[in-house]
Amino acid sequence: MGQGLSNETTASLSHEELNKALAGKFAEECFTPIELYSLKDVFAGLAGQVGHLKPDTVAQFLELPEILDVSTVLFQIMSYIGAFPFLQDAPAILGLEQMVIVITILTGRYRKVLLGGSSDRLKLLFGGLAILDRHLSESKLARHPSSSTRQRRGGTTPGTGPISGSTVDEPKEDSNPGADFDEDGLVFSALEALGCLKPYGHMAPSITPDSMIPAGSMRKLVLLLLLIAPLGPQESLEAYSTRLSEDDLENLGYTADCVLETFLGSGEVPAVGLGRFRAVILTSMPYIFDGFTALFEHFLFSKNLEFHRHLGDPPTTANLAQQPVQPLFESTASIMNFGILSQLSFFITGTSLFRRLRLLYSGDEDGFSMGSFESRVFNWRAPTLLLVSGTRLSAETGRSQNGPASTFLSSIPAQRLPPGNKNESEREERLTYGVYLSQPWKHTYRECFGNEETVMFQLQPVHDVFHASTINKDYASFTKSSPSSLPGGVSFGCPPPQPIHAYRRSNIMPLGPVSLMVEDSFEYGVFTHNYTSQGGAFQASATRQFDFQDRFEVSSIEVWGLGDEEEAKRQTERWAWEAREAEARRRVNLGTGDIEADRALLEMAGLVGANRSGGSVA
């Protein structure tokens, strides 16, 4: 590997010889000498006398948990990419040269050599997951014509055994297949790098309009991607397998179902086409495959190379899996868990999330009030994540004339849109929305706060992301109720509060076209997606192109700070200062000797106590 070819010789070379030539180019320009030496050493140990890798060998080396049943899916992807750039020859036998290509592409190192972007790599990943036999798919579907929710989600209840799914799903043609099924730019960049674009420039594409990813295969891969999302360089995946207990696996499986629901959409066929595969990833999961980098770089670290060991010392037998893994977040919470955190890393870079989260406010612990929210969140000067979870209000709720739910529903516009998720199972009544803010929180008077980095999202029961607009800047507001303005609350994508004039006594809270609002008692919330109107502070969903609205009763609300130890230290110091100030106010006196009387006088003056917003951190 590492030797170049002249333009005169490429036309007479076979696909296998050109594949090896490309591997040599990758090895020379994308790997350090130590990494290449380690790869050869690791490969020799795994391949043995047969000279190539097998599925069980790869699964054992990468420490893939058996309960996920994902080794076959992953090996299928590797065998497809190993044939690059002649993908019509897939599946490839995974020799050393093929593994160089696989590692280079799955870790993103190919950008040093080829000009193709991440969207081109998506075609390779899609091709590795997709099936091509349309007739077999139709015959399978004919034997099982009904598509239940369980079949669409691709398997058994999470946590009850190996993750399984539909073996084959019916393919479906995209509305405009020609635009998506042309061979990707990475292939032509590779051929051009080898100097053989002319003789091989008109190859038949390896992906056809009949290519579809079965729902079961997609679910297994999503489960793996959720598990490896926080994986760091040289970290053992086995150390994270402790998060696959029965309860953890059930939560992880439900998170995978929410992600899978986005890929499947409203189609009746439990399979994913290339058009939707690309659209979902590019708009709402751009970092979903980042975990592959750390996973496949394990091939570049040989345990036989221990530079810290002195000459003559025996090799160590320390197992990386036995080393404790630093917690990904420090506090227990009602909403945040390992699956949710990994899901967030699909659209927020993992370097900003993992081991950088601090729980600032929890309604379950600090109380469901805007005062508690303000005292715990407003002093944090780094980015924050708000998560709110609740239960969807039924259609019958609004028909009742009494109760807080009816009062809330009467305070929002009367237009009623259908729910965002059309499945009616009891578990799918659970909703989780959230917002990422890069700016500190503050009170809203005439203008909202936030910037173009603000992101609004839904995590359950469907994964979706709503990016900020560059025109309308009504990103976020925090408004306490007052007699002179509309009812307060926390809102995103809604117009700022307006004074109530004598001639206009309407208590209807205006909602933005794409918006999230939680009223000031933190009891109820509403998410609106008016796709027809377009416009607003947040862009409409790229995958759910219809109008919907979710009205829900809040069960939990949390705010997490994203920052390093220094920011956490500053926050702790601010809280300590506020506690001292509050204590000082409680002890203040006018020198009469009667502290209680002095305090009562100061409260009447509005200097301490309930009439002064800074008088307590409670």
XYZ file of C-alpha atoms in Angstrom:
618
model
C 0.000 0.000 0.000
C 1.026 3.576 -0.538
C 2.327 3.334 -4.133
C 0.685 5.491 -6.801
C -0.348 4.531 -10.313
C 0.269 6.279 -13.609
C -2.652 7.267 -15.823
C -1.469 4.897 -18.547
C -1.815 1.787 -16.405
C -5.205 2.390 -14.757
C -7.279 1.543 -17.818
C -5.904 -2.017 -17.933
C -6.339 -2.760 -14.225
C -9.186 -4.793 -12.784
C -11.638 -3.518 -10.185
C -9.805 -5.457 -7.479
C -6.457 -3.925 -8.418
C -7.898 -0.410 -8.474
C -9.577 -1.032 -5.126
C -6.167 -1.888 -3.695
C -4.648 1.180 -5.328
C -7.255 3.393 -3.661
C -6.557 1.702 -0.321
C -2.882 2.520 -0.817
C -3.736 6.171 -1.443
C -5.903 6.294 1.665
C -3.229 4.578 3.761
C -0.582 7.041 2.634
C -2.565 10.244 3.116
C -5.113 9.478 5.844
C -3.146 7.455 8.430
C -0.006 8.074 10.441
C 2.736 5.425 10.270
C 1.908 4.273 13.808
C -1.808 3.965 12.988
C -1.044 1.998 9.848
C 1.336 -0.301 11.726
C -1.298 -0.848 14.419
C -3.962 -1.608 11.821
C -1.774 -4.256 10.198
C -1.022 -5.794 13.586
C -4.678 -5.832 14.656
C -5.811 -7.207 11.300
C -3.226 -10.006 11.360
C -4.442 -11.063 14.782
C -8.099 -11.052 13.744
C -7.849 -12.488 10.219
C -5.499 -15.323 11.080
C -4.836 -17.852 8.330
C -7.985 -17.057 6.312
C -6.695 -13.582 5.511
C -9.994 -11.740 5.932
C -12.463 -10.756 8.643
C -15.675 -12.560 9.549
C -18.823 -11.136 11.206
C -18.319 -12.840 14.574
C -14.662 -11.759 14.671
C -15.589 -8.116 14.083
C -18.397 -8.286 16.645
C -16.092 -9.726 19.288
C -13.303 -7.226 18.614
C -15.618 -4.201 18.717
C -17.405 -5.681 21.767
C -20.846 -5.348 20.212
C -23.503 -6.398 22.760
C -25.228 -9.596 21.664
C -28.592 -8.369 22.904
C -28.641 -5.677 20.206
C -28.265 -8.306 17.475
C -26.563 -5.687 15.291
C -23.373 -7.467 14.192
C -24.875 -8.702 10.915
C -26.165 -5.242 10.028
C -22.822 -3.601 10.768
C -20.871 -6.223 8.826
C -23.223 -5.723 5.871
C -22.346 -2.001 5.851
C -18.632 -2.779 6.059
C -18.804 -5.329 3.230
C -20.606 -2.830 1.015
C -18.197 0.042 1.672
C -15.249 -2.319 1.309
C -16.054 -2.591 -2.428
C -15.727 1.191 -2.891
C -15.527 2.705 -5.483
C -16.875 -0.254 -7.498
C -19.965 -0.686 -5.349
C -21.701 -2.932 -7.856
C -19.159 -5.584 -6.823
C -20.421 -5.570 -3.207
C -20.340 -7.393 -0.873
C -16.570 -7.393 -0.660
C -14.351 -9.789 1.233
C -12.846 -7.719 4.032
C -9.104 -8.017 3.550
C -6.567 -5.484 4.770
C -7.032 -3.123 1.811
C -10.810 -3.224 2.176
C -10.560 -2.444 5.890
C -8.405 0.599 5.088
C -11.221 1.883 2.874
C -13.922 1.045 5.439
C -12.129 2.820 8.291
C -11.236 5.813 6.133
C -14.842 6.392 5.072
C -16.639 5.576 8.334
C -14.316 7.831 10.377
C -14.534 10.708 7.889
C -10.834 10.671 7.028
C -11.633 10.424 3.324
C -12.008 14.223 3.254
C -8.207 14.483 3.140
C -8.224 12.827 -0.286
C -11.694 13.087 -1.812
C -13.852 16.141 -2.346
C -17.217 14.532 -1.605
C -19.170 15.765 1.392
C -21.110 14.117 4.188
C -24.244 13.847 2.044
C -22.316 11.621 -0.383
C -21.239 9.359 2.461
C -24.897 8.938 3.368
C -25.431 7.133 0.076
C -22.737 4.630 1.008
C -24.351 4.019 4.387
C -27.764 3.721 2.791
C -26.449 1.257 0.221
C -24.909 -0.862 2.948
C -28.234 -1.087 4.783
C -30.616 -1.385 1.850
C -32.030 -4.467 0.172
C -32.455 -4.670 -3.589
C -34.730 -7.680 -4.217
C -38.131 -6.115 -4.867
C -39.832 -9.397 -5.742
C -38.733 -11.035 -2.493
C -39.982 -8.005 -0.576
C -43.391 -8.107 -2.215
C -43.773 -11.828 -1.605
C -42.926 -11.373 2.066
C -45.399 -8.525 2.419
C -48.097 -10.545 0.656
C -47.833 -13.189 3.381
C -48.087 -10.458 6.059
C -50.377 -7.759 4.618
C -51.198 -6.047 7.899
C -48.703 -3.534 9.267
C -49.148 -3.287 12.999
C -47.361 -0.772 15.166
C -45.079 -3.494 16.453
C -44.100 -4.501 12.891
C -43.409 -0.910 11.928
C -41.215 -0.456 14.934
C -39.351 -3.579 13.969
C -39.431 -6.046 16.802
C -40.259 -7.095 20.315
C -40.666 -4.909 23.332
C -37.260 -3.468 24.261
C -35.540 -5.223 27.084
C -37.257 -8.590 26.660
C -34.640 -10.286 24.513
C -32.555 -9.882 21.401
C -33.656 -6.956 19.303
C -35.359 -8.343 16.232
C -37.405 -6.921 13.401
C -38.968 -7.550 10.067
C -36.519 -9.412 7.893
C -37.657 -7.835 4.645
C -39.918 -4.870 4.047
C -41.728 -3.771 0.934
C -39.738 -1.220 -1.076
C -41.395 1.934 -2.270
C -40.392 4.291 -5.050
C -39.646 7.901 -4.243
C -41.557 10.590 -6.096
C -38.434 11.730 -7.932
C -35.981 8.864 -7.848
C -33.735 10.130 -10.622
C -32.356 12.990 -8.556
C -31.295 10.760 -5.679
C -30.202 7.558 -7.360
C -27.390 8.892 -9.516
C -24.078 7.534 -8.305
C -22.657 9.688 -5.525
C -19.837 12.197 -5.867
C -17.487 10.191 -3.667
C -17.299 7.463 -6.300
C -16.325 9.886 -9.042
C -13.866 11.656 -6.736
C -12.217 8.306 -6.054
C -12.063 7.399 -9.751
C -10.632 10.809 -10.532
C -8.014 10.399 -7.792
C -6.992 7.105 -9.405
C -6.841 8.698 -12.835
C -9.415 6.326 -14.330
C -12.533 8.450 -14.645
C -12.908 7.844 -18.382
C -12.825 4.053 -18.562
C -15.047 3.618 -15.467
C -17.049 6.846 -15.507
C -20.314 5.319 -16.739
C -20.850 2.517 -14.250
C -24.398 1.527 -13.397
C -25.448 2.947 -10.020
C -25.472 0.448 -7.177
C -28.541 2.067 -5.605
C -31.815 1.800 -7.512
C -35.312 3.188 -6.861
C -36.195 -0.238 -5.439
C -33.530 0.014 -2.730
C -35.059 0.244 0.750
C -33.767 -0.166 4.296
C -35.901 -2.633 6.291
C -37.322 -1.123 9.469
C -35.794 -3.917 11.559
C -32.283 -3.261 10.245
C -32.672 0.484 10.737
C -33.828 0.030 14.324
C -30.882 -2.181 15.197
C -28.462 0.349 13.769
C -30.128 3.234 15.648
C -29.808 1.278 18.904
C -26.087 0.831 18.259
C -25.647 4.504 17.347
C -27.381 5.547 20.583
C -25.073 3.275 22.573
C -21.814 4.415 20.936
C -22.679 8.133 20.745
C -20.621 9.066 23.872
C -17.763 6.677 23.034
C -14.388 8.407 23.320
C -11.058 7.531 21.699
C -9.828 4.105 22.846
C -12.822 3.729 25.196
C -14.161 0.213 25.419
C -17.748 -0.312 24.272
C -18.060 -3.067 26.852
C -17.829 -0.421 29.568
C -21.052 1.106 28.221
C -22.814 -2.246 28.066
C -23.561 -1.809 31.782
C -26.240 0.605 30.566
C -28.084 -2.311 28.987
C -29.920 -3.484 32.080
C -33.589 -4.320 31.632
C -34.800 -0.804 32.520
C -32.038 0.967 30.612
C -32.588 -1.184 27.543
C -36.302 -0.436 27.621
C -35.597 3.319 27.711
C -32.988 2.966 24.981
C -35.379 0.914 22.875
C -38.145 3.496 23.242
C -35.725 6.245 22.204
C -34.766 4.188 19.158
C -38.476 3.811 18.331
C -38.917 7.600 18.406
C -35.969 8.042 16.033
C -37.197 5.231 13.797
C -40.648 6.832 13.622
C -39.029 9.848 11.965
C -37.426 7.685 9.274
C -40.634 5.744 8.609
C -42.893 8.788 8.530
C -46.558 8.314 7.739
C -45.939 5.708 5.054
C -47.688 2.378 5.346
C -44.598 0.429 4.293
C -42.132 -0.328 7.133
C -39.018 0.625 5.163
C -36.871 3.688 4.495
C -36.105 5.092 1.042
C -33.003 7.069 0.122
C -34.822 10.383 -0.218
C -36.260 10.313 3.293
C -33.060 8.797 4.711
C -31.056 11.778 3.503
C -33.700 14.381 4.392
C -34.063 13.169 7.993
C -30.333 13.002 8.653
C -29.388 16.285 7.016
C -32.135 18.285 8.731
C -32.545 16.695 12.154
C -29.684 14.225 12.801
C -26.481 15.565 11.198
C -24.227 13.951 13.842
C -25.940 10.567 14.106
C -22.947 8.666 12.665
C -20.246 10.480 14.688
C -19.986 7.506 17.038
C -18.502 5.434 14.199
C -15.269 7.435 14.466
C -14.325 6.245 17.949
C -15.701 2.751 17.306
C -13.701 2.026 14.151
C -10.560 3.766 15.362
C -10.192 0.778 17.679
C -8.616 -0.919 14.667
C -5.848 1.719 14.787
C -4.694 0.986 18.350
C -2.844 -2.247 18.861
C -2.562 -3.575 22.397
C 0.886 -4.855 21.474
C 2.104 -1.266 21.247
C 2.567 0.015 24.793
C 4.885 2.990 24.615
C 4.748 3.517 28.363
C 6.219 0.043 29.011
C 9.976 -0.142 29.641
C 12.119 -2.432 27.558
C 12.097 -5.928 29.022
C 8.857 -5.488 30.973
C 6.135 -8.038 30.201
C 3.087 -6.715 28.347
C 0.244 -5.631 30.571
C -3.080 -7.449 30.559
C -5.200 -4.571 31.756
C -8.620 -4.655 30.231
C -9.982 -1.307 29.165
C -13.469 -2.563 29.979
C -12.539 -2.718 33.672
C -11.646 0.963 33.810
C -14.469 3.078 35.272
C -16.252 5.353 32.832
C -16.820 8.939 33.925
C -20.556 9.672 34.298
C -22.071 11.428 31.294
C -24.127 13.674 33.583
C -24.015 13.981 37.335
C -27.596 14.430 38.524
C -30.577 12.114 38.499
C -33.537 13.517 36.598
C -37.070 12.737 35.503
C -36.569 13.385 31.787
C -32.870 13.160 31.026
C -31.423 9.670 30.717
C -28.715 7.948 28.715
C -30.941 7.419 25.673
C -32.211 11.018 25.642
C -28.649 12.351 25.959
C -27.454 10.238 23.034
C -30.484 11.335 21.026
C -29.603 14.982 21.694
C -26.075 14.343 20.412
C -27.566 13.475 17.009
C -28.117 17.210 16.390
C -26.008 18.921 19.095
C -22.304 18.106 18.994
C -21.325 15.551 21.611
C -18.370 17.658 22.777
C -20.912 20.201 24.060
C -23.027 17.596 25.860
C -21.215 14.607 27.271
C -19.833 15.213 30.767
C -20.681 18.925 30.495
C -24.286 18.935 31.729
C -25.320 20.477 35.056
C -28.900 20.244 36.277
C -29.884 23.843 37.023
C -33.607 23.479 37.577
C -35.998 20.573 38.049
C -39.693 21.120 38.623
C -39.867 17.897 40.641
C -37.217 19.120 43.095
C -37.385 22.936 42.949
C -41.105 23.418 42.472
C -43.206 24.182 39.394
C -43.034 27.957 39.557
C -41.471 30.709 37.500
C -39.861 32.129 40.639
C -37.922 28.944 41.292
C -37.092 28.695 37.598
C -35.709 32.237 37.579
C -33.616 31.856 40.736
C -31.989 28.635 39.475
C -31.480 29.421 35.778
C -30.990 33.143 35.216
C -27.443 33.327 36.604
C -26.099 30.674 34.228
C -24.097 32.467 31.525
C -23.398 29.500 29.252
C -25.810 27.650 26.885
C -28.796 25.828 28.371
C -31.148 23.001 27.436
C -34.822 23.122 28.441
C -36.746 19.837 28.426
C -40.470 19.596 29.082
C -42.407 16.345 29.165
C -46.091 15.700 29.570
C -49.213 13.812 28.562
C -51.292 14.789 25.568
C -54.721 16.191 26.429
C -57.510 14.204 24.873
C -60.025 15.752 22.506
C -62.721 15.398 25.175
C -60.811 17.581 27.636
C -61.694 20.822 25.894
C -65.427 20.042 25.959
C -65.583 20.296 29.741
C -66.582 23.711 31.053
C -64.775 23.380 34.368
C -61.259 22.645 35.552
C -57.773 24.080 34.956
C -57.339 22.213 31.664
C -60.397 23.895 30.177
C -59.200 27.264 31.464
C -55.869 26.739 29.728
C -57.473 25.637 26.456
C -59.691 28.715 26.493
C -56.571 30.928 26.734
C -55.082 29.763 23.417
C -56.492 30.349 19.910
C -59.633 28.358 19.187
C -58.210 26.787 16.035
C -57.661 23.096 16.725
C -55.201 21.095 14.665
C -54.745 17.307 14.704
C -52.001 15.804 16.918
C -48.494 15.472 15.532
C -48.404 11.693 15.867
C -51.290 9.676 14.495
C -50.645 6.470 16.415
C -53.061 6.051 19.274
C -51.357 3.618 21.664
C -51.348 4.643 25.300
C -47.562 4.829 25.485
C -47.402 7.311 22.625
C -49.444 9.832 24.574
C -46.156 10.811 26.216
C -44.648 13.963 24.694
C -41.219 15.514 25.173
C -40.172 18.835 23.678
C -37.132 20.992 24.250
C -35.100 24.039 23.288
C -31.362 24.714 23.064
C -30.391 28.309 23.926
C -26.872 29.648 23.492
C -27.696 32.968 25.223
C -28.466 33.529 28.933
C -32.062 33.752 30.098
C -33.642 37.128 30.882
C -37.023 38.784 31.370
C -38.923 39.673 28.232
C -40.497 43.077 27.905
C -40.744 44.303 24.333
C -38.312 42.018 22.536
C -37.584 38.308 22.783
C -34.104 36.954 23.463
C -32.099 34.219 21.792
C -30.254 34.125 18.474
C -29.962 32.125 15.267
C -28.253 29.284 17.138
C -31.469 28.573 19.057
C -32.914 25.154 18.241
C -36.352 23.834 19.131
C -36.924 20.086 18.998
C -39.203 17.180 19.791
C -37.805 13.941 21.226
C -40.886 11.794 21.935
C -42.824 10.114 20.414
C -41.240 11.444 17.198
C -37.774 12.908 16.746
C -37.865 16.274 14.976
C -35.777 19.446 14.903
C -36.921 23.000 14.120
C -34.106 25.378 13.258
C -34.207 29.099 13.916
C -35.248 31.529 11.194
C -32.991 34.396 10.176
C -35.871 36.827 9.601
C -38.330 36.525 12.485
C -36.416 36.747 15.783
C -39.128 35.936 18.322
C -36.998 33.067 19.615
C -37.614 32.929 23.387
C -39.483 34.846 26.085
C -39.864 34.648 29.857
C -42.758 36.758 31.138
C -44.406 36.843 34.537
C -48.134 37.521 34.725
C -49.244 41.067 35.479
C -52.531 43.004 35.311
C -51.159 45.144 32.465
C -50.114 42.364 30.076
C -51.232 39.059 28.685
C -50.844 35.940 30.861
C -47.177 35.078 31.295
C -45.151 31.949 30.829
C -42.182 30.546 28.961
C -42.539 30.513 25.200
C -40.482 29.940 22.065
C -41.460 31.179 18.621
C -44.318 33.289 20.035
C -44.685 37.087 19.726
C -43.424 39.095 22.730
C -46.015 40.115 25.354
C -48.147 43.128 24.505
C -49.855 45.516 26.961
C -53.598 45.031 27.450
C -55.487 48.129 26.370
C -58.793 49.183 27.817
C -60.560 48.529 24.531
C -58.983 45.104 24.083
C -59.442 42.784 27.011
C -58.729 39.502 25.215
C -56.796 36.997 27.300
C -55.962 34.822 24.286
C -52.240 34.149 24.134
C -50.848 34.507 20.590
C -48.988 31.451 19.316
C -46.361 31.469 16.594
C -46.644 29.297 13.454
C -43.986 26.939 14.851
C -43.900 27.479 18.599
C -43.758 25.966 22.083
C -45.492 27.618 25.032
C -45.705 26.615 28.723
C -48.066 28.775 30.782
C -46.849 30.488 33.954
C -48.079 27.830 36.409
C -46.085 25.163 34.526
C -49.175 22.954 34.453
C -49.942 22.948 30.732
C -48.192 23.533 27.448
C -48.857 23.562 23.729
C -46.717 22.957 20.668
C -47.997 24.363 17.373
C -46.810 23.452 13.894
C -48.722 25.480 11.325
C -46.978 24.257 8.190
C -49.498 25.964 5.897
C -48.682 29.478 7.112
C -44.893 29.102 6.791
C -42.800 31.872 8.336
C -42.212 32.390 12.043
C -39.166 32.327 14.302
C -38.576 28.616 13.653
C -38.616 26.720 10.406
C -41.261 24.095 9.808
C -40.441 20.395 9.921
C -38.739 18.991 6.840
C -40.281 15.549 7.381
C -43.799 16.330 8.671
C -45.191 18.649 6.043
C -48.643 19.127 7.562
C -50.364 21.140 10.288
C -50.562 19.740 13.806
C -50.776 20.825 17.421
C -49.985 18.983 20.660
C -51.709 20.273 23.820
C -50.374 18.557 26.922
C -50.356 18.490 30.708
C -46.829 19.047 32.018
C -45.414 16.237 34.144
C -41.747 17.300 34.305
C -39.667 20.278 33.286
C -35.881 20.579 33.524
C -33.164 23.031 32.548
C -29.601 21.824 32.049
C -26.552 24.046 31.825
C -23.874 23.231 29.261
C -20.452 24.249 30.494
C -17.132 23.234 31.927
C -16.023 23.027 35.556
C -15.120 26.719 35.584
C -18.632 27.772 34.621
C -20.117 25.396 37.195
C -17.844 26.935 39.842
C -18.983 30.450 38.926
C -22.608 29.351 39.106
C -22.075 27.839 42.562
C -20.480 31.087 43.728
C -23.471 33.094 42.463
C -25.898 30.829 44.312
C -23.817 31.143 47.486
C -23.783 34.939 47.146
C -27.553 35.021 46.701
C -27.986 32.846 49.781
C -25.831 35.226 51.828
C -27.753 38.250 50.535
C -31.063 36.634 51.376
C -29.849 35.791 54.870
C -28.601 39.340 55.334
C -31.986 40.718 54.348
C -33.702 38.408 56.806
C -31.446 39.698 59.595
C -31.644 43.401 58.680
C -32.921 45.766 61.414
C -33.256 49.486 62.023
C -31.512 49.484 65.406
C -34.669 49.364 67.512
C -33.773 46.007 68.983
C -36.913 44.347 67.617
C -35.833 42.471 64.469
C -39.340 41.262 63.586
C -40.799 44.760 63.828
C -37.959 46.174 61.760
C -38.437 43.506 59.125
C -42.205 44.145 58.968
C -41.507 47.836 58.392
C -39.039 47.071 55.590
C -41.531 44.683 53.965
C -44.159 47.431 53.986
C -41.633 49.619 52.185
C -41.090 46.889 49.608
C -37.367 46.548 50.371
C -37.323 42.914 51.520
C -39.528 39.864 51.527
C -42.335 38.888 49.190
C -42.541 42.309 47.532
C -38.892 42.217 46.462
C -37.885 39.747 43.778
C -34.335 39.280 45.013
C -35.226 38.664 48.629
C -35.202 34.881 48.505
C -33.746 32.052 46.515
C -36.655 29.752 47.394
